[in-house]
mmCIF file of C-alpha atoms in Angstrom:
data_model
loop_
_atom_site.group_PDB
_atom_site.id
_atom_site.type_symbol
_atom_site.label_atom_id
_atom_site.label_comp_id
_atom_site.label_asym_id
_atom_site.label_seq_id
_atom_site.Cartn_x
_atom_site.Cartn_y
_atom_site.Cartn_z
ATOM 1 C CA UNK A 239 1.903 1.478 8.092
ATOM 2 C CA UNK A 240 3.314 -0.776 5.608
ATOM 3 C CA UNK A 241 0.780 -2.901 3.084
ATOM 4 C CA UNK A 242 1.706 -5.822 1.104
ATOM 5 C CA UNK A 243 -0.231 -5.896 -1.665
ATOM 6 C CA UNK A 244 -1.351 -8.717 -3.794
ATOM 7 C CA UNK A 245 -3.778 -8.372 -6.798
ATOM 8 C CA UNK A 246 -7.269 -10.001 -7.325
ATOM 9 C CA UNK A 247 -7.220 -13.186 -9.425
ATOM 10 C CA UNK A 248 -7.946 -12.009 -12.901
ATOM 11 C CA UNK A 249 -6.088 -9.138 -12.872
ATOM 12 C CA UNK A 250 -2.438 -8.851 -14.632
ATOM 13 C CA UNK A 251 0.714 -7.106 -12.140
ATOM 14 C CA UNK A 252 0.099 -4.489 -15.131
ATOM 15 C CA UNK A 253 -3.259 -4.045 -14.968
ATOM 16 C CA UNK A 254 -3.067 -3.770 -11.292
ATOM 17 C CA UNK A 255 -0.129 -1.626 -11.124
ATOM 18 C CA UNK A 256 -1.782 0.721 -13.409
ATOM 19 C CA UNK A 257 -5.068 0.762 -11.506
ATOM 20 C CA UNK A 258 -3.289 1.626 -8.285
ATOM 21 C CA UNK A 259 -0.976 4.231 -9.796
ATOM 22 C CA UNK A 260 -3.099 6.062 -11.831
ATOM 23 C CA UNK A 261 -7.043 5.302 -10.238
ATOM 24 C CA UNK A 262 -6.152 4.818 -6.457
ATOM 25 C CA UNK A 263 -3.230 7.217 -5.863
ATOM 26 C CA UNK A 264 -5.115 9.686 -6.646
ATOM 27 C CA UNK A 265 -7.815 8.872 -4.006
ATOM 28 C CA UNK A 266 -5.389 8.912 -1.704
ATOM 29 C CA UNK A 267 -4.150 12.020 -2.365
ATOM 30 C CA UNK A 268 -7.316 13.669 -2.217
ATOM 31 C CA UNK A 269 -8.227 12.275 0.999
ATOM 32 C CA UNK A 270 -4.957 12.574 2.519
ATOM 33 C CA UNK A 271 -5.821 15.804 4.767
ATOM 34 C CA UNK A 272 -8.648 13.903 6.399
ATOM 35 C CA UNK A 273 -6.762 10.638 7.070
ATOM 36 C CA UNK A 274 -3.860 13.118 8.467
ATOM 37 C CA UNK A 275 -1.483 11.189 5.826
ATOM 38 C CA UNK A 276 2.013 13.026 5.844
ATOM 39 C CA UNK A 277 3.688 10.674 3.313
ATOM 40 C CA UNK A 278 2.245 8.027 0.820
ATOM 41 C CA UNK A 279 4.969 5.701 -1.048
ATOM 42 C CA UNK A 280 4.071 2.982 -3.610
ATOM 43 C CA UNK A 281 6.694 0.421 -4.455
ATOM 44 C CA UNK A 282 5.600 -1.571 -7.568
ATOM 45 C CA UNK A 283 7.721 -4.972 -7.606
ATOM 46 C CA UNK A 284 9.338 -5.883 -10.850
ATOM 47 C CA UNK A 285 8.846 -9.149 -12.457
ATOM 48 C CA UNK A 286 12.465 -9.579 -13.431
ATOM 49 C CA UNK A 287 14.380 -12.806 -14.323
ATOM 50 C CA UNK A 288 17.005 -13.143 -11.182
ATOM 51 C CA UNK A 289 14.738 -11.621 -8.657
ATOM 52 C CA UNK A 290 13.631 -14.705 -6.961
ATOM 53 C CA UNK A 291 17.006 -16.107 -6.629
ATOM 54 C CA UNK A 292 17.844 -13.027 -4.206
ATOM 55 C CA UNK A 293 15.270 -14.949 -1.819
ATOM 56 C CA UNK A 294 16.854 -18.357 -2.471
ATOM 57 C CA UNK A 295 20.316 -17.024 -1.734
ATOM 58 C CA UNK A 296 18.776 -15.742 1.758
ATOM 59 C CA UNK A 297 16.961 -18.551 2.488
ATOM 60 C CA UNK A 298 13.733 -16.361 2.079
ATOM 61 C CA UNK A 299 9.945 -17.361 1.177
ATOM 62 C CA UNK A 300 10.319 -14.865 -1.811
ATOM 63 C CA UNK A 301 6.881 -14.039 -1.543
ATOM 64 C CA UNK A 302 5.303 -12.749 -4.851
ATOM 65 C CA UNK A 303 3.844 -9.161 -3.991
ATOM 66 C CA UNK A 304 2.816 -6.819 -6.826
ATOM 67 C CA UNK A 305 3.976 -3.923 -4.319
ATOM 68 C CA UNK A 306 4.259 -2.441 -1.205
ATOM 69 C CA UNK A 307 2.328 0.720 -0.425
ATOM 70 C CA UNK A 308 4.011 2.690 2.960
ATOM 71 C CA UNK A 309 2.002 5.562 4.569
ATOM 72 C CA UNK A 310 3.219 7.490 7.386
ATOM 73 C CA UNK A 311 1.629 9.926 9.927
ATOM 74 C CA UNK A 312 3.307 12.350 12.536
ATOM 75 C CA UNK A 313 2.957 9.575 15.316
ATOM 76 C CA UNK A 314 0.500 6.923 16.293
ATOM 77 C CA UNK A 315 -1.973 9.544 18.024
ATOM 78 C CA UNK A 316 -2.617 11.280 14.651
ATOM 79 C CA UNK A 317 -3.179 7.905 13.120
ATOM 80 C CA UNK A 318 -5.488 7.180 15.535
ATOM 81 C CA UNK A 319 -7.224 10.987 15.775
ATOM 82 C CA UNK A 320 -7.725 10.825 11.883
ATOM 83 C CA UNK A 321 -10.300 7.676 12.423
ATOM 84 C CA UNK A 322 -12.091 9.161 14.877
ATOM 85 C CA UNK A 323 -13.319 11.980 12.486
ATOM 86 C CA UNK A 324 -16.396 11.600 10.625
ATOM 87 C CA UNK A 325 -14.292 12.782 7.563
ATOM 88 C CA UNK A 326 -11.223 10.247 8.444
ATOM 89 C CA UNK A 327 -14.275 7.086 8.640
ATOM 90 C CA UNK A 328 -15.711 8.258 5.321
ATOM 91 C CA UNK A 329 -12.376 8.577 3.657
ATOM 92 C CA UNK A 330 -11.459 5.273 5.019
ATOM 93 C CA UNK A 331 -14.750 3.885 4.048
ATOM 94 C CA UNK A 332 -14.090 5.057 0.480
ATOM 95 C CA UNK A 333 -10.435 4.027 -0.204
ATOM 96 C CA UNK A 334 -11.744 0.477 1.297
ATOM 97 C CA UNK A 335 -14.488 0.252 -1.131
ATOM 98 C CA UNK A 336 -11.886 1.262 -3.989
ATOM 99 C CA UNK A 337 -8.988 -1.206 -2.323
ATOM 100 C CA UNK A 338 -11.587 -3.949 -2.746
ATOM 101 C CA UNK A 339 -11.546 -3.584 -7.007
ATOM 102 C CA UNK A 340 -7.897 -4.576 -7.339
ATOM 103 C CA UNK A 341 -6.447 -5.778 -4.016
ATOM 104 C CA UNK A 342 -6.650 -9.301 -2.737
ATOM 105 C CA UNK A 343 -7.385 -8.300 0.698
ATOM 106 C CA UNK A 344 -7.130 -11.375 2.816
ATOM 107 C CA UNK A 345 -3.669 -12.273 1.139
ATOM 108 C CA UNK A 346 -2.207 -9.068 1.161
ATOM 109 C CA UNK A 347 -0.601 -8.271 5.428
ATOM 110 C CA UNK A 348 -0.978 -4.747 6.356
ATOM 111 C CA UNK A 349 0.820 -3.615 9.853
ATOM 112 C CA UNK A 350 1.972 -0.710 11.510
ATOM 113 C CA UNK A 351 5.472 -0.231 12.579
ATOM 114 C CA UNK A 352 7.952 2.531 13.916
ATOM 115 C CA UNK A 353 11.044 3.411 11.526
ATOM 116 C CA UNK A 354 14.600 3.587 12.754
ATOM 117 C CA UNK A 355 17.044 5.488 10.322
ATOM 118 C CA UNK A 356 20.279 3.618 9.858
ATOM 119 C CA UNK A 357 21.448 5.306 6.599
ATOM 120 C CA UNK A 358 20.659 8.500 5.374
#
């Protein structure tokens, strides 16, 4: 699962990323077993000069996300099974309630995907 995150209005990038790393990540870690999560990676975007010219050269939109979360399950069946348990539903509801504190959910795309390793 890939989740492209935008912060709530009123939060700085630094406040958003601090909350995500130091408050939300421990919650995900605590509930990972109930949700069947095997791996969780946070990619925090950098506000560096020259970042958007990378997008311009490629003709990309250069969307300004504050970070990207990637979560892995063993397979799609494991993902679905975790959501079918009471513990999984409770954990999912708890994480969603916390996400509403710092993520602009309507403007943060989320999707499931399948990885195809090319290098490494």
